CSV table of C-alpha atoms and ligand atoms in Angstrom, one decimal:
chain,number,residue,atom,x,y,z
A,1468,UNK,CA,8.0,-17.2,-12.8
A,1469,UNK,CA,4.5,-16.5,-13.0
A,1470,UNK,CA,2.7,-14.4,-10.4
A,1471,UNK,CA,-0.7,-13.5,-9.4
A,1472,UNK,CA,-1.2,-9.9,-8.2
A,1473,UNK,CA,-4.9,-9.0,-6.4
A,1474,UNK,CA,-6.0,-5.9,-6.9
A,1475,UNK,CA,-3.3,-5.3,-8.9
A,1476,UNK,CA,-4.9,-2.6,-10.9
A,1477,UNK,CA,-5.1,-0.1,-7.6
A,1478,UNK,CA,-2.3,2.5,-6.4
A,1479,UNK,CA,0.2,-0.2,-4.8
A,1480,UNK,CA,-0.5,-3.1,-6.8
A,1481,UNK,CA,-0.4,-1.5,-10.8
A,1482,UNK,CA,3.2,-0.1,-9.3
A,1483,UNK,CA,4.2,-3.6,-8.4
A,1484,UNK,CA,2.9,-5.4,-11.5
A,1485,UNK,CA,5.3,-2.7,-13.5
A,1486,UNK,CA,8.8,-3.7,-11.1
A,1487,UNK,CA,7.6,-7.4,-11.9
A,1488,UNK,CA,7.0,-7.0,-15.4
A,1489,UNK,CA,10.3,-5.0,-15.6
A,1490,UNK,CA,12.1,-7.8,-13.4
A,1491,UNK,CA,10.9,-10.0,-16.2
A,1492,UNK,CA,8.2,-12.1,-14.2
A,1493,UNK,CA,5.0,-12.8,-15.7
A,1494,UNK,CA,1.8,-11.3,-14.2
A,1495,UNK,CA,-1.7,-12.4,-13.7
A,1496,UNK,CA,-3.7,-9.6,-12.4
A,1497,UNK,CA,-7.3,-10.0,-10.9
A,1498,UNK,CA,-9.2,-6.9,-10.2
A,1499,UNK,CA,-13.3,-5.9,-10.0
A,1500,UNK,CA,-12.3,-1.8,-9.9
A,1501,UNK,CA,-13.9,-1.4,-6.8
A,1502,UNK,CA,-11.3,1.3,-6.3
A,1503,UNK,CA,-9.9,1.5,-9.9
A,1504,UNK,CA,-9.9,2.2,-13.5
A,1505,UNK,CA,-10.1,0.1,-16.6
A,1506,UNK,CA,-7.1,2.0,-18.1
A,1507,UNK,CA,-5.0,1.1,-15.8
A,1508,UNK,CA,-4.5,-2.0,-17.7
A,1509,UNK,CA,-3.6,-0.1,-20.7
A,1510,UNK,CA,-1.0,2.1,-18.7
A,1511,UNK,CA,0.8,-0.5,-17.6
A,1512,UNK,CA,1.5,-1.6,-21.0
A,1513,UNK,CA,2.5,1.6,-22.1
A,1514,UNK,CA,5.3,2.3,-19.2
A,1515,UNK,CA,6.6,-1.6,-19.5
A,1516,UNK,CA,5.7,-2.2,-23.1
A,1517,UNK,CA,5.0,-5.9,-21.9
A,1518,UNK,CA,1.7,-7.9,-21.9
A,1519,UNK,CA,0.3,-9.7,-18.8
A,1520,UNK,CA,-3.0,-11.6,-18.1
A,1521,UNK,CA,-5.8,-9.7,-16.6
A,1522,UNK,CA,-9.3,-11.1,-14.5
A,1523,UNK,CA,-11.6,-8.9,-14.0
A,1524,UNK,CA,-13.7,-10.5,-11.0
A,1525,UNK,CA,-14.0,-10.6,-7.0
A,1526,UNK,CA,-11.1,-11.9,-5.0
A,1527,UNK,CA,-14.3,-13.4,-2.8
A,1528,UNK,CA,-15.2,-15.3,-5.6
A,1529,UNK,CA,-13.6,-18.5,-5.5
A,1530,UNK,CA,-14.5,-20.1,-8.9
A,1531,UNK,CA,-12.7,-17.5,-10.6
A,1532,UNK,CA,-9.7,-17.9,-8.3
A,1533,UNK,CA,-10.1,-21.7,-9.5
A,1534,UNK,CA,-10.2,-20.7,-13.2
A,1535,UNK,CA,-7.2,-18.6,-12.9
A,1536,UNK,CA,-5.2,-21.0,-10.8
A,1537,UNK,CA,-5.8,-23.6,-13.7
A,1538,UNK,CA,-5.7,-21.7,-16.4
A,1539,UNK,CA,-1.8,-20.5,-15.1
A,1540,UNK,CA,0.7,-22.0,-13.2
A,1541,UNK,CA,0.9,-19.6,-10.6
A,1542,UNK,CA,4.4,-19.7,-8.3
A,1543,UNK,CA,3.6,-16.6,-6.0
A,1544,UNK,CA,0.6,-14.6,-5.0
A,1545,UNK,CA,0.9,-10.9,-4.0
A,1546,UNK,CA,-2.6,-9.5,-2.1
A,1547,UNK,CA,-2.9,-6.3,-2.4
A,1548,UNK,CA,-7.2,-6.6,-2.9
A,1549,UNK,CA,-9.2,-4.4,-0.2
A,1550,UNK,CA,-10.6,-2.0,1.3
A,1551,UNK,CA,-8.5,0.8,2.8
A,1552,UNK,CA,-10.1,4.1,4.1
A,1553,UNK,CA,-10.1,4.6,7.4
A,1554,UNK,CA,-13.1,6.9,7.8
A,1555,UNK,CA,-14.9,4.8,5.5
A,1556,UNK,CA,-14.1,1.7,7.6
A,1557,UNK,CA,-15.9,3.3,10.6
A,1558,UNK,CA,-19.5,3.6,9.0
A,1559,UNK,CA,-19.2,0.6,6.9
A,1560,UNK,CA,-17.9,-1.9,9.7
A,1561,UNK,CA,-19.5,-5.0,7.6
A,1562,UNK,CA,-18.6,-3.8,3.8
A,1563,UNK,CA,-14.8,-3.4,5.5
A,1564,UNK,CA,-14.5,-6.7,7.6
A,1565,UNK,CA,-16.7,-9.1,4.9
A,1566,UNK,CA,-14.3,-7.8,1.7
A,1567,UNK,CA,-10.9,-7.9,3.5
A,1568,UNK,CA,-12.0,-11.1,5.2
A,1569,UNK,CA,-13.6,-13.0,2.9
A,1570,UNK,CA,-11.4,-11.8,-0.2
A,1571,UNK,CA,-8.0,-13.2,2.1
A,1572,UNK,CA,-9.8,-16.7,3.4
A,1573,UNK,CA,-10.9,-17.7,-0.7
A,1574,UNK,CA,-7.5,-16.8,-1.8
A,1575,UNK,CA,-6.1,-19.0,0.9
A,1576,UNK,CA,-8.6,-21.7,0.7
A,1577,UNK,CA,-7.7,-21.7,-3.1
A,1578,UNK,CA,-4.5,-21.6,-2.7
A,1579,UNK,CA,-4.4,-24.1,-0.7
A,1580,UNK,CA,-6.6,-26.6,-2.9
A,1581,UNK,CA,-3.8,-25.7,-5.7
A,1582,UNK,CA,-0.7,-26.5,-3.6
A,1583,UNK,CA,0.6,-22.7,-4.4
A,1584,UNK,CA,2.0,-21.8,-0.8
A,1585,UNK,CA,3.6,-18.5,-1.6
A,1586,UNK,CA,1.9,-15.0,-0.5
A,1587,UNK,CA,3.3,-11.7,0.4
A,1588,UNK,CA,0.8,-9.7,2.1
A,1589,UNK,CA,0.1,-6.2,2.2
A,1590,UNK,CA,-0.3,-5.1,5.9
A,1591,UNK,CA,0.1,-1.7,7.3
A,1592,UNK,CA,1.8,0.4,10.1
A,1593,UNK,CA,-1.4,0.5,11.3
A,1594,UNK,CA,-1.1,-2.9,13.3
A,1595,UNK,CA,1.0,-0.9,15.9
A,1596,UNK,CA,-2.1,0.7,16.8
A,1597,UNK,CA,-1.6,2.7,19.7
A,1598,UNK,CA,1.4,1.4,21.2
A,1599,UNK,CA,3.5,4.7,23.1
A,1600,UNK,CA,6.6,3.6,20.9
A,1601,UNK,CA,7.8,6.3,18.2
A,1602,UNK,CA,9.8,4.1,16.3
A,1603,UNK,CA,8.4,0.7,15.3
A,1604,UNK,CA,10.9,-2.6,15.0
A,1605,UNK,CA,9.0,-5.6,13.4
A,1606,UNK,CA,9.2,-8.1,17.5
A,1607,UNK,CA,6.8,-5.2,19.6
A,1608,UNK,CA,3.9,-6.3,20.1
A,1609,UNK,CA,1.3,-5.3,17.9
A,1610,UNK,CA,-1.6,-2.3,19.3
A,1611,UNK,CA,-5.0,-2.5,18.9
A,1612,UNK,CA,-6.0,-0.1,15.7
A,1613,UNK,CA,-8.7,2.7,16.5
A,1614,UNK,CA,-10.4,1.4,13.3
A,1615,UNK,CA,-12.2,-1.7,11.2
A,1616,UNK,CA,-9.8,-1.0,8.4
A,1617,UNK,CA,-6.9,-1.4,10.8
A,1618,UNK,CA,-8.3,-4.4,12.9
A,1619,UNK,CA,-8.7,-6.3,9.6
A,1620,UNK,CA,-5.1,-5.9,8.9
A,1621,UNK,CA,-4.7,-7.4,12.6
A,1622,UNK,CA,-7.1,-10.2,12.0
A,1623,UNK,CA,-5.4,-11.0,8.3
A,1624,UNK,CA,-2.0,-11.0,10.4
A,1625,UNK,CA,-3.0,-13.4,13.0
A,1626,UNK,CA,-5.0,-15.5,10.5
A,1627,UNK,CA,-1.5,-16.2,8.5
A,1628,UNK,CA,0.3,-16.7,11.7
A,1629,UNK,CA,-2.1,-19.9,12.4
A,1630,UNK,CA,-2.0,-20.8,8.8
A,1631,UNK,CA,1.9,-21.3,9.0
A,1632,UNK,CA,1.9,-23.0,12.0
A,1633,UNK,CA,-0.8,-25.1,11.4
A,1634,UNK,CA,1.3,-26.0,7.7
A,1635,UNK,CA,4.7,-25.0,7.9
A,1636,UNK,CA,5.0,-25.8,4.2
A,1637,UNK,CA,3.2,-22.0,3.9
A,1638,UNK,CA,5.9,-19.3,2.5
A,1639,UNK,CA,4.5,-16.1,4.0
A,1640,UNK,CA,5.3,-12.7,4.0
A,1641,UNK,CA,3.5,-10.0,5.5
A,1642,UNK,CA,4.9,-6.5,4.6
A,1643,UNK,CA,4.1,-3.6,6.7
A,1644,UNK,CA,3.7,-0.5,4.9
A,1645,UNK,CA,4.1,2.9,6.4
A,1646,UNK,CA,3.0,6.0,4.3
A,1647,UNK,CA,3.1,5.2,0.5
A,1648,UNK,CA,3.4,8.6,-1.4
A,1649,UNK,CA,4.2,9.6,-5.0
A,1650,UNK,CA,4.1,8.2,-8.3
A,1651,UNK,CA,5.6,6.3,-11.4
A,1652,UNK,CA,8.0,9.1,-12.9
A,1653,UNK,CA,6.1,9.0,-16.3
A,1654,UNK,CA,2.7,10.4,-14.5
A,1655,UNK,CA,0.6,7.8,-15.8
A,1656,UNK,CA,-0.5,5.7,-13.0
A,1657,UNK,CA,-0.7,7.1,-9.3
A,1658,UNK,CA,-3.2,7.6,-6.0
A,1659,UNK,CA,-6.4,9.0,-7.3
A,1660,UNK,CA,-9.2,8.4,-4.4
A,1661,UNK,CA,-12.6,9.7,-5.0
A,1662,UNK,CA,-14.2,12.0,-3.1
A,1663,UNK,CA,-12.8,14.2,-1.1
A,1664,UNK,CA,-9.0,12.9,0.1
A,1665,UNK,CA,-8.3,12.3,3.8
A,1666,UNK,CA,-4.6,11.2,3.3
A,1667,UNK,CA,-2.0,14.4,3.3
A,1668,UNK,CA,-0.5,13.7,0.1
A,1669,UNK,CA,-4.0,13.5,-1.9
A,1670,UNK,CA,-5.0,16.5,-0.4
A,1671,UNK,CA,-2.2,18.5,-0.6
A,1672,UNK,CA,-2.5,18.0,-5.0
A,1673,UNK,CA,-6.5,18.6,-5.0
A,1674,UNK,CA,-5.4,21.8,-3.5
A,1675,UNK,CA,-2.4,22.5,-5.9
A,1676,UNK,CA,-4.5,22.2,-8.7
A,1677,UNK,CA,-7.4,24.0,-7.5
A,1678,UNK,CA,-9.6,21.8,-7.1
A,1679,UNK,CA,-10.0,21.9,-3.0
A,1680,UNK,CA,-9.5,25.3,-1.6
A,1681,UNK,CA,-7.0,24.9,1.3
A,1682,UNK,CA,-5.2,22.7,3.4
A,1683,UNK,CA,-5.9,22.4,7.3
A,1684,UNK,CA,-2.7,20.8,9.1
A,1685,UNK,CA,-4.3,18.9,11.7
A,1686,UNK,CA,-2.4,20.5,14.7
A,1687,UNK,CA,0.7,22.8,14.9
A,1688,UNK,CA,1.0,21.8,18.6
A,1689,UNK,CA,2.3,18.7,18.9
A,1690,UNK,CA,5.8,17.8,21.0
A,1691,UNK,CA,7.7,17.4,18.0
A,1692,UNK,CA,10.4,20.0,16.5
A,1693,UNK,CA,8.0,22.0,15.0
A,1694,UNK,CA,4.6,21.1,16.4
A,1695,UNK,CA,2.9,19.0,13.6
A,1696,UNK,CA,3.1,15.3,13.3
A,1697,UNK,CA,5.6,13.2,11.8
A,1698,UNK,CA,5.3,10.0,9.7
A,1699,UNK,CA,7.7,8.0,7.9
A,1700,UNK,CA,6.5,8.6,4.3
A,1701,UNK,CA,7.7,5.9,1.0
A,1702,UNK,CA,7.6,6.4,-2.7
A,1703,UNK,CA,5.5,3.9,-4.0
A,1704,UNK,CA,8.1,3.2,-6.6
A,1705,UNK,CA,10.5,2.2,-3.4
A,1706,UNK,CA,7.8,-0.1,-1.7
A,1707,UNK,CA,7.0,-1.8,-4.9
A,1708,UNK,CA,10.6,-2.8,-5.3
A,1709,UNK,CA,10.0,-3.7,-1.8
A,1710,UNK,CA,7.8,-6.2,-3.1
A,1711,UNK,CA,9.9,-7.6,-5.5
A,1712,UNK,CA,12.7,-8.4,-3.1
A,1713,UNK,CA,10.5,-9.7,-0.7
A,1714,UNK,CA,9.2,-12.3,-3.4
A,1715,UNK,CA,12.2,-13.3,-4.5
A,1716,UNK,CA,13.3,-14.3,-1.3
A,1717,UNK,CA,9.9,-15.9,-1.2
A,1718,UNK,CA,10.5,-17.7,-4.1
A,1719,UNK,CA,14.2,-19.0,-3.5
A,1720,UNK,CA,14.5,-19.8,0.4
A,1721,UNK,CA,13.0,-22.6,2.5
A,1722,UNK,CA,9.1,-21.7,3.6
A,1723,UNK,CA,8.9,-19.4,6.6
A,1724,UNK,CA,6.9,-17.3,7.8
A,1725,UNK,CA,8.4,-13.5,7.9
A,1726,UNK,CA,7.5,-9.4,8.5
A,1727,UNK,CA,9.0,-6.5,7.3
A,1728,UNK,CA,8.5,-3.1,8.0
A,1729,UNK,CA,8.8,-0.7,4.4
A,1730,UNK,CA,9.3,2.7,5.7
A,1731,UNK,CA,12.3,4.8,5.0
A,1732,UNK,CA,13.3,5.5,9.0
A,1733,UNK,CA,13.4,8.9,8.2
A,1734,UNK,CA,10.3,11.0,10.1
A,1735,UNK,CA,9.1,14.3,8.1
A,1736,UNK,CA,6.5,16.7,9.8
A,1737,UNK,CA,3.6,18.0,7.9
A,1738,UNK,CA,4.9,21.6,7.8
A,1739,UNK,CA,7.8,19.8,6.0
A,1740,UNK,CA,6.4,17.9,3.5
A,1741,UNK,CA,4.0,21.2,2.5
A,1742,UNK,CA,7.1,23.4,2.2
A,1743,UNK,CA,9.1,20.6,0.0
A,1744,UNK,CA,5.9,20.3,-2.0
A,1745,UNK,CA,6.0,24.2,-2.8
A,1746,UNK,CA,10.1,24.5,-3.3
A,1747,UNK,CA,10.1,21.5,-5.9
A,1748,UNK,CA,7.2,22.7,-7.5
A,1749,UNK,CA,7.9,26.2,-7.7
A,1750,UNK,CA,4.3,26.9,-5.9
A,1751,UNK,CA,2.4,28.1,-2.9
A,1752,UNK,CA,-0.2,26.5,-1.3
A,1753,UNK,CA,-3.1,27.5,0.0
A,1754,UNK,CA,-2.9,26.2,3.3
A,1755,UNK,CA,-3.7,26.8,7.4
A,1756,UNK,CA,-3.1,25.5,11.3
A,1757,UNK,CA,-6.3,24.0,12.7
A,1758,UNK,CA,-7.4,21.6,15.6
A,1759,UNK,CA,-5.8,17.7,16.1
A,1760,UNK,CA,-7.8,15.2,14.3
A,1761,UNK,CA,-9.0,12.5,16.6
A,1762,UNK,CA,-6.6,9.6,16.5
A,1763,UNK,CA,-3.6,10.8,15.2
A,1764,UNK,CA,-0.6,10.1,17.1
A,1765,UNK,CA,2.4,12.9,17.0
A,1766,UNK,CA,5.0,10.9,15.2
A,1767,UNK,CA,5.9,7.4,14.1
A,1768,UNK,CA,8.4,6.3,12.2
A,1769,UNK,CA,9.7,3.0,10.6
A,1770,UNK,CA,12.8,0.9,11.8
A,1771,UNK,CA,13.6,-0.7,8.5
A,1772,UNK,CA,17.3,-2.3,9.8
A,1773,UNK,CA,15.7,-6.1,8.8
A,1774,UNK,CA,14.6,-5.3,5.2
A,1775,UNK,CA,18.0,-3.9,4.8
A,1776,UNK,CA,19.5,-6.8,6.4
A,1777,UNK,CA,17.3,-10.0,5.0
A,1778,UNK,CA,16.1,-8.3,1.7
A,1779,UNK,CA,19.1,-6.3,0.8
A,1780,UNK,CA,16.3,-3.4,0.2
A,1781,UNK,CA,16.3,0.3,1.6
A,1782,UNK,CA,14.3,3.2,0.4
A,1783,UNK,CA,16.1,5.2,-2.4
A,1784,UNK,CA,14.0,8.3,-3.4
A,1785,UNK,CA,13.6,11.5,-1.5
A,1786,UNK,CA,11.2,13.5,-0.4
A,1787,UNK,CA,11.8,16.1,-3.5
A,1788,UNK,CA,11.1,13.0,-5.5
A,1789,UNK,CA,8.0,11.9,-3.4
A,1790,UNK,CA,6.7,15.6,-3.9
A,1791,UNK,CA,7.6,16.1,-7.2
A,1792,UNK,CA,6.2,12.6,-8.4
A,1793,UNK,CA,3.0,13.3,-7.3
A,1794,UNK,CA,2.4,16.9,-8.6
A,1795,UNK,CA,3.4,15.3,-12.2
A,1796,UNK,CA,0.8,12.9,-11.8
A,1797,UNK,CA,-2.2,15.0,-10.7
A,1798,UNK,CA,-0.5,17.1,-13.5
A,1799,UNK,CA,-1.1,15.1,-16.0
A,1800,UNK,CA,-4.7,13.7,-14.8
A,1801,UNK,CA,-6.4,16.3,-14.4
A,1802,UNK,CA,-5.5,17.3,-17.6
A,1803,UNK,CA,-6.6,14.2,-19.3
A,1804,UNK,CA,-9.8,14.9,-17.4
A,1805,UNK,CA,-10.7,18.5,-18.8
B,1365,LIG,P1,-6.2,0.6,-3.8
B,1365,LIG,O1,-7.6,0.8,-3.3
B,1365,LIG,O2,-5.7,1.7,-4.7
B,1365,LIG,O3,-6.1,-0.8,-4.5
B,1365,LIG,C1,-6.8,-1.9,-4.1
B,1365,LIG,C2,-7.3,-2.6,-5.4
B,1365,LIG,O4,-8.0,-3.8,-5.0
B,1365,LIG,C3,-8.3,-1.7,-6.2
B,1365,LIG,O5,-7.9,-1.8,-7.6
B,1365,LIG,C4,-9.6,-2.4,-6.0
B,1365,LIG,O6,-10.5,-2.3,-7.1
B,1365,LIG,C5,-9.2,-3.8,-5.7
B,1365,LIG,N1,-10.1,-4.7,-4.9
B,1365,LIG,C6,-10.6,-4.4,-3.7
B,1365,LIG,N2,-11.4,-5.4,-3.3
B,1365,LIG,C7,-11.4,-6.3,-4.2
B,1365,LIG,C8,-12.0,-7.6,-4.4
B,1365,LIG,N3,-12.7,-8.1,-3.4
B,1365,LIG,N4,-11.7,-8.3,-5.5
B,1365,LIG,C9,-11.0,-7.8,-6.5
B,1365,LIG,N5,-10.4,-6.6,-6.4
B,1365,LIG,C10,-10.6,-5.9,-5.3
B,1365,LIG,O7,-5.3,0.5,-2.5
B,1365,LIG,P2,-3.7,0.6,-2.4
B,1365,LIG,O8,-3.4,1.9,-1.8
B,1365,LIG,O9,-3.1,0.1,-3.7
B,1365,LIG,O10,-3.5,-0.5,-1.3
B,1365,LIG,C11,-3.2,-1.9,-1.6
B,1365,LIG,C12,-3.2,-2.7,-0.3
B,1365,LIG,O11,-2.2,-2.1,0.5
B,1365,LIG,C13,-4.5,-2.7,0.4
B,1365,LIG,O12,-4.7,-4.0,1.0
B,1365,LIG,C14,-4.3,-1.7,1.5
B,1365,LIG,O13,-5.0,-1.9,2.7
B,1365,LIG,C15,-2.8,-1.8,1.8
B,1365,LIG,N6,-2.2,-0.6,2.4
B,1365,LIG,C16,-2.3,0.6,1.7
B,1365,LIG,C17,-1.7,1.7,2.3
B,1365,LIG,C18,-1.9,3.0,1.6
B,1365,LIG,O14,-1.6,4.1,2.2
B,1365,LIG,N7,-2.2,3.1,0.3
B,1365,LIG,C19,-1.0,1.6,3.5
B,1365,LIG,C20,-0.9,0.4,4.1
B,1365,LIG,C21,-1.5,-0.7,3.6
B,1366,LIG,C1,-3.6,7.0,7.7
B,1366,LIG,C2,-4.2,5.9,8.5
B,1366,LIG,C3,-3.5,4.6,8.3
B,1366,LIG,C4,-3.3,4.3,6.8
B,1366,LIG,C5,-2.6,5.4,6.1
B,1366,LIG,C6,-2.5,5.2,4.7
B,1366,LIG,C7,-5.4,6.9,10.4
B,1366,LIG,C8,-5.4,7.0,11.9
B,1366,LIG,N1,-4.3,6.2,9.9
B,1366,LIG,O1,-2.3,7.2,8.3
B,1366,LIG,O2,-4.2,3.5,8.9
B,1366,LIG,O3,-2.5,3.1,6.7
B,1366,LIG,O4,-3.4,6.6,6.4
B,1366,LIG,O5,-1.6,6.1,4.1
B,1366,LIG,O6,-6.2,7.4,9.7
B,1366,LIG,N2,-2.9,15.6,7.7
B,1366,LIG,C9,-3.2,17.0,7.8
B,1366,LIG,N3,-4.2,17.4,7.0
B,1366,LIG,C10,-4.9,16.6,6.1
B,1366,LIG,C11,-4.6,15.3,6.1
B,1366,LIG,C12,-3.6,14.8,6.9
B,1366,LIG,O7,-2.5,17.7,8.5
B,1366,LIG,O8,-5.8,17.1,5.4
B,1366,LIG,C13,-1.8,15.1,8.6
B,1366,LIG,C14,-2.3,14.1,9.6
B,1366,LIG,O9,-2.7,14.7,10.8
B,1366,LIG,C15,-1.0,13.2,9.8
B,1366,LIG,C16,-0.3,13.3,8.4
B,1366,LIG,O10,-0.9,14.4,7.8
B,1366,LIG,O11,-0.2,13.7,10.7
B,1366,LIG,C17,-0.5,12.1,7.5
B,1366,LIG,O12,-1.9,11.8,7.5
B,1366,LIG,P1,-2.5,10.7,6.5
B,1366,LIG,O13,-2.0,10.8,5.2
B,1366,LIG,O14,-4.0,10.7,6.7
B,1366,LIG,O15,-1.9,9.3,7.1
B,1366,LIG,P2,-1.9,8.7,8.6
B,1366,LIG,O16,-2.9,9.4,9.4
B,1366,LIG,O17,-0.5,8.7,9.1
């Protein structure tokens, strides 16, 4: 089975196309390194010792997602290509809305034109928005995100919900992810954002390393146990085996149109994941309480009973391993970098 992976060279998507190249499917990977590197390509070979196709081009573009769709016989599609910060989203409304927009409708369109109905979709927690529940089941309604980044997810959602009903011969599966953490064990491929980090686990290894000063936990009094916020974070190694279940139901069941949330179920606060972080990694961390940042809600947490039940999938790794992942990665990239 051959399958096309958008933006696969990013954090997510060059973890996935390593579970499918171990799994033995054949990849096509299209990617313009908006938010990546060229050697990703190369590191991907290197942990799977396997070779895959690779187009480097805009998922917007739809003459190269014409030359790729003849040029391989593509059974699936996994679109993982966008835009994704949220602060970034808020001053650049139109970059976010036209790439996540415009990069989902040309795939579709194309798709379409080559009779290849089979997507999984990479959506986010975020599409609860601000709904007063603390643990999410895939049938509430969905919230209204605070953000551009999170409405597009919203707008992507609905957009394949008319899609499928519109053409019920559409295979569709959007998979909700919650917080995506760590690394591939071998350190060669990870989250590297530019700039400085806003998500916890970025910042936390800028300031292991010593490359950020210290850590400000965004609130210390929240009602939870012990007054910071709780999320339900996943090792990216777990979701992307998410990914591969989800496609291979995908691939071998009548077309349907389905969502799963990838979480673990298990909320951690931040004080938690900051002393893990030290234990496992036998350091301290610069770190201190300051004020709430605007938006953040005090916990939320994944109820992943359907994966388990319709994918046969669960999370596997702990948050030792999450921790410990990650520190071997910025490990090992920072030292390639000096
Ligand atoms: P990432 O930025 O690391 O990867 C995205 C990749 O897509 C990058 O390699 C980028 O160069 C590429 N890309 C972007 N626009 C493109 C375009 N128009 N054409 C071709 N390539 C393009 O992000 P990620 O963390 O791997 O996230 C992957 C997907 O999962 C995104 O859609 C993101 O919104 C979603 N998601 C991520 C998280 C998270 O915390 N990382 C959480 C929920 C959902
Ligand atoms: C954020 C996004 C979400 C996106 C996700 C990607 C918002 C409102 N939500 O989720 O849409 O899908 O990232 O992973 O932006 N924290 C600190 N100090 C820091 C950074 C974070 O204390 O320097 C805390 C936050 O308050 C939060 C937790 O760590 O409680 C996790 O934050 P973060 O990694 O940014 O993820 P979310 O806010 O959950």
């Amino acid at each position: 089975m051959k399958i096309l992976i958008t933006g696969g060279c990013g954090y997510i998507g060059s973890h996935t196309a390593v579970e499918l190249l171990n799994a033995n499917y054949e990849v096509v990977i299209i990617d313009n390194f908006s938010n990546s590197k060229r050697d990703v390509l190369d590191k991907i070979k290197v942990i799977t010792g396997k070779n895959f196709s690779f187009y480097e081009g805009d998922v917007c573009d739809k003459e190269i997602l014409r030359q790729i769709f003849s040029e391989n016989k593509i059974d699936g599609v996994i679109h993982f290509a966008g835009f994704k910060a949220v602060g970034e989203s808020v001053s650049k409304p139109l970059m976010y809305y036209r790439n996540n927009l415009d990069s989902t409708l040309s795939l579709l369109e194309v798709m379409n034109e080559m009779n290849c109905k089979k997507l999984v979709f990479s959506s986010s927690a975020t599409v609860y928005g601000d709904c007063h529940e603390t643990r999410f089941v895939e049938t509430i309604k969905k919230g209204t995100p605070s953000n551009p980044y999170g409405k597009t997810k919203t707008m992507i959602e609905d957009i394949l919900e008319d899609l499928y009903h519109a053409d019920p011969t559409w295979s569709i599966t959007m998979l909700r992810y919650f917080n995506p953490v760590g690394s591939h064990s071998s350190g060669l491929i990870g989250d590297d954002p530019s700039g400085i980090p806003n998500n916890l686990m970025p910042y936390i290894l800028r300031v292991a390393v010593g490359q950020l000063e210290c850590l400000t936990i965004f609130g210390n009094d929240y009602d939870t146990p012990d007054g910071t916020c709780i999320r339900d974070y996943i090792h990216v190694v777990d979701l992307a085996q998410g990914h591969i279940k989800a496609l291979e139901q995908l691939l071998n069941n009548e077309p349907k149109i389905r969502i799963y949330n990838l979480g673990s179920g298990q909320g951690v606060s931040v004080t938690e994941i900051v002393t893990t972080f030290e234990k496992v990694n036998n350091l301290k961390l610069n770190y201190k309480y300051g004020a709430r940042r605007n938006g953040d809600l005090p916990a939320i947490c994944a109820d992943p009973t359907l994966a388990l039940k319709e994918l046969g999938w669960k999370t596997t790794k702990t948050l030792e391993d999450m921790c410990r992942d990650s520190y071997n990665f910025i490990i090992k990239n920072s030292q390639n970098k000096n």
